[in-house]
Amino acid sequence: MTTRPELRLGGHLAPGIIAVALFVIMAVVFVGAPLGDPVGFDDATAIQNETLQSESPTGDYGSVSANGQTYAVAYNGSEETANVSVANDPGVGVDFREVDTTGDGQSDTVYAISRTSITENIGYLMFAVDSDQRSAPGETFLVAFEIIDMVLVGALVGAVVLARRDEGGEVVAALGLRDSDESPGTSAGQVAADGGTEDGGDN
Amino acid sequence: MAVDTSYYLILSAAVFCTGLFGILTRRNALLFLMSVELMLNAANINLVAFSQYYGNLTGQVFALFTMALAAAEVAVGIGIILVLYRNFEDVDVAEAATMRW
Amino acid sequence: MAGELAFDIAPAIVALPFASFLAVLALGNYMPKKGASAGIAATAGSLVLSLFALVTVAGGSTYQQDLFTWSGAEEVPLHFGIFIDPLSAMMLVIVSLIALLVHVFSLGYMNDEGETGLPRYYSELGLFTFSMLAFVMADNLLMAFMFFELVGLCSYLLIGFWFREDGPASAAKKAFLVTRFGDYFFLIGTVGIVATFGTSRFVSTESHTAFPVLAEEALAEGGHGVTTFLGFGPEAWFSIIGLLVLGGVIGKSAQFPLHTWLPDAMEGPTPVSALIHAATMVAAGVYLVARMYGFYALLPTVLAIIALTGGFTALFAATMGVVKREIKQVLAYSTISQYGYMMLALGGGGYVAATFHLMTHAFFKALLFLGAGSVIIAMHHNEDMWDMGGLKNKMPVTYYTFLAGSLALAGIVPFAGFWSKDEVLYEVLVHGLGSAGTTGTILLVAYAMGLVAVLFTGFYTFRMVFLTFHGEPRTETARDPEPVRWNVKLPLVVLGALATVAGVVNMVPVEKVLGIKGIDYLHQFLDPETELVSNLTAHHYEEVLHDVSGYTADATAFGSESTTVLISAGLSLGLALVGVGLAYALYGRSPTPEEHTDKLGGLKTLWYNNYYQDEYQVWLASGLTLPLAKLADRFDQGIIDGAVNGVGRTSLTGGSYVKRIQTGIVTNYAALLALGLVALLLIVGVTGGWFA
């Protein structure tokens, strides 16, 4: 009548010692490993240093926080122009966004904002939107995505094939129509509708 | 405020060894599959942890791939288990020992 | 030019019997006379072409042509080629003539007797003739060896023609095995010659030098230009090669101690015996020595061995012939004996004499065998001479031709055998007298044996004649023999005439005594003055024998040359006549002769049992070779195979234990994997200082 799971102890757990031992070893190693502080993702810094550089026409660049996000920016005063480019970094696209810097509820400056999100990049690439901003790292990731796609399709097909089974000499596939269901009441020797047999079994 | 990387690693090791423990002690094929998933995800934890450690997004993307692969693996695994069940009327992996010597 | 025509069509001499063989093999049952006609036509064609070639050769031309190089075009070319010189032309005529007559005779012996399997018989005869003709024509030793083997195969097939009976089957096997034993040495010798000289040609051509010539040059220059092996000097090495080749000769020509197959070969059909003994198989051995005489003439040791073997065999076989009861057995031993004479002549420096005897023997031995065949037909295949007697009047043609053959065999003047045998003995005698030291002594010993054998030959031959044809018929069959037809008589008459007169081609004694020059036709024939064969002539052999081997002919030991000739001829003729007279006294005088050989007592038993040669050879095989082979087999099975099997069994046993770790349970594999990982991590970690 037990309905809840029970922990079954016994000799069959003996091989598990190996797993425990492995964990102990790994834990000891990891604890003692001389790992420094993680670098993390300080977007603005990285982009400021690596991407925008001084290629902005006015030579003014920096980071700015707005809407809870930190952006890497290059700006040129108040002009809404597209001549802010990030020429040397193919991995980063550029967006333009109006930002309220004075806090008076009015956007007063247009910033050039680099897109750093690879996932976002992949999305653009996948649907061929904004094709002039396509960039190489995004492309390699896209290739990987497509490979995964293939693998998944393969797995699906494999699963379907594996799920085929033999039933009474007949192959039944997971995706097949079960047309082997016999139509009722027509084969010879079966009971006729009136309770007798076809060859006159009522005498 | 960042968590020290070694904690991620220990977590990952714990998850991995849990999966390994399952594989070593269980005989149910479905539990096997789950254990294998655990081990795969332990690897994912590592990928993400090191992605953060090096400040490189590649690891995170790779974790995504791993999840996709895991899905594929589960599909195949389930298929195998189905066949196993059909042939042995059971999902006990110890039963399927007829193809040894 | 006519000469070239004869040579251009020479390959047809060989091709015709081969075509007959193929045709009869395929279609024999549908052919007239079950294939005999095809065989007769083919051999007749060969005979005509051979005669044509003979006439052309007599006109002073010879012919050598490479037909086909089948291996080693660069380094050591191995090829088929034909070579027609006086020796081979003469042999071609003999072989094709005897083959033709044997075919005709077979009509009477096989067809008329209602034998089955005749297409097989005639196709094998065709193959036999083909092999022998090709062997005769061969221009190199390797080709000769191949056809030598083919001849052996054919004799096996034909001796075992009645293979359903025990006797012929086992006789065929014996003939094959015994000659094969000799051929084994021949093969090694052939390889040795090719390896030593780089060629096995008998005759020098424009671009190649024959190996006897190379050997001669090498001996003159102290081994220059040839490769010797095993650290022997050229002379010793050449002797070894010569002896090896001689092994094949001894086997095929039934010389002691490999003669034992030949009497058993009488189990075959009698025409086959005639063919084997007169022209093909047995003649092949002697022909081979004559063919490469330029090589043997350089080797005094081998020559001495040849002479001794020949002389001993001649005497040895003649003694056994004395006591045999069956007519074909007597003939068989006489064959061995006569081939002994030929070997004696070759060893004694009488190249022409040996060739001459080869020719006359071919005629009279074929005649005797066919005559015996005729008697056997008449006697309903009873071969025991003691069941015959008195056939003289019943079958006169057979009797007179058989008598001519017997007189020739016994060596009674003026039949063919007298001239050739006399020349054999004369040559050995003069060389024995003239040569200094051991050579002379050996030759004289061999001569003495040959001379004594003449006595025995005369005796057993006429014992056979008297028992078969004279006196009263001793059985009912002999009183009423079955008649024979023309196809039996015709070959007998042809051969009878040849056996009577063939001697005139080389009446050397007459020439020397009466001083008539130029009637030694065979000498002249075998001594042509063509450039191509300048190293293959009789006088060249004589020079080589003298210069290299120290053979000297001294014809004046008993005064003048004619005295020596007369003494030699008189001795052999006298002994032959004594033998004949003895036979007459014992078997010819009384119409009902007794078995006088019984008086020989133990000697008869010894002779009748062939000196127990078969017994000791069987003992050699079963008592010595078999245990050795068993020992080798045990070594092979136990140690060689044992090692191999042991390795296999060890792996199998090991595997059957180790396989148990393959449980088939995934968990166990995973446990092992994980364990390995743990161990690896521990090792790497400890050595790499991770736990410090």
CSV table of C-alpha atoms in Angstrom, one decimal, chain B residues 16 20 23-27 32 93-97 100-101, chain C residues 659-667 669-672 674 677:
chain,number,residue,atom,x,y,z
B,16,PHE,CA,27.7,15.5,-12.6
B,20,LEU,CA,27.0,9.4,-12.5
B,23,ILE,CA,24.0,5.6,-13.8
B,24,LEU,CA,26.0,3.4,-11.6
B,25,THR,CA,23.3,2.4,-9.2
B,26,ARG,CA,20.1,2.4,-11.3
B,27,ARG,CA,18.9,-0.3,-13.7
B,32,PHE,CA,19.5,6.4,-17.0
B,93,VAL,CA,19.3,-2.3,-18.8
B,94,ALA,CA,20.8,-5.4,-17.3
B,95,GLU,CA,18.4,-7.5,-19.4
B,96,ALA,CA,19.8,-6.4,-22.7
B,97,ALA,CA,22.9,-8.4,-22.4
B,100,ARG,CA,27.9,-9.9,-25.6
B,101,TRP,CA,30.1,-13.0,-26.3
C,659,LYS,CA,35.7,-11.9,-22.2
C,660,ARG,CA,33.9,-12.2,-18.9
C,661,ILE,CA,34.5,-8.5,-18.1
C,662,GLN,CA,32.2,-7.9,-21.1
C,663,THR,CA,29.1,-8.5,-19.1
C,664,GLY,CA,26.8,-6.7,-21.5
C,665,ILE,CA,25.4,-4.6,-18.7
C,666,VAL,CA,25.8,-1.0,-19.3
C,667,THR,CA,26.3,-0.2,-15.6
C,669,TYR,CA,30.9,-0.5,-18.3
C,670,ALA,CA,30.0,2.9,-16.9
C,671,ALA,CA,31.6,1.8,-13.6
C,672,LEU,CA,34.8,0.8,-15.3
C,674,ALA,CA,34.3,6.1,-14.1
C,677,LEU,CA,38.5,8.5,-14.8
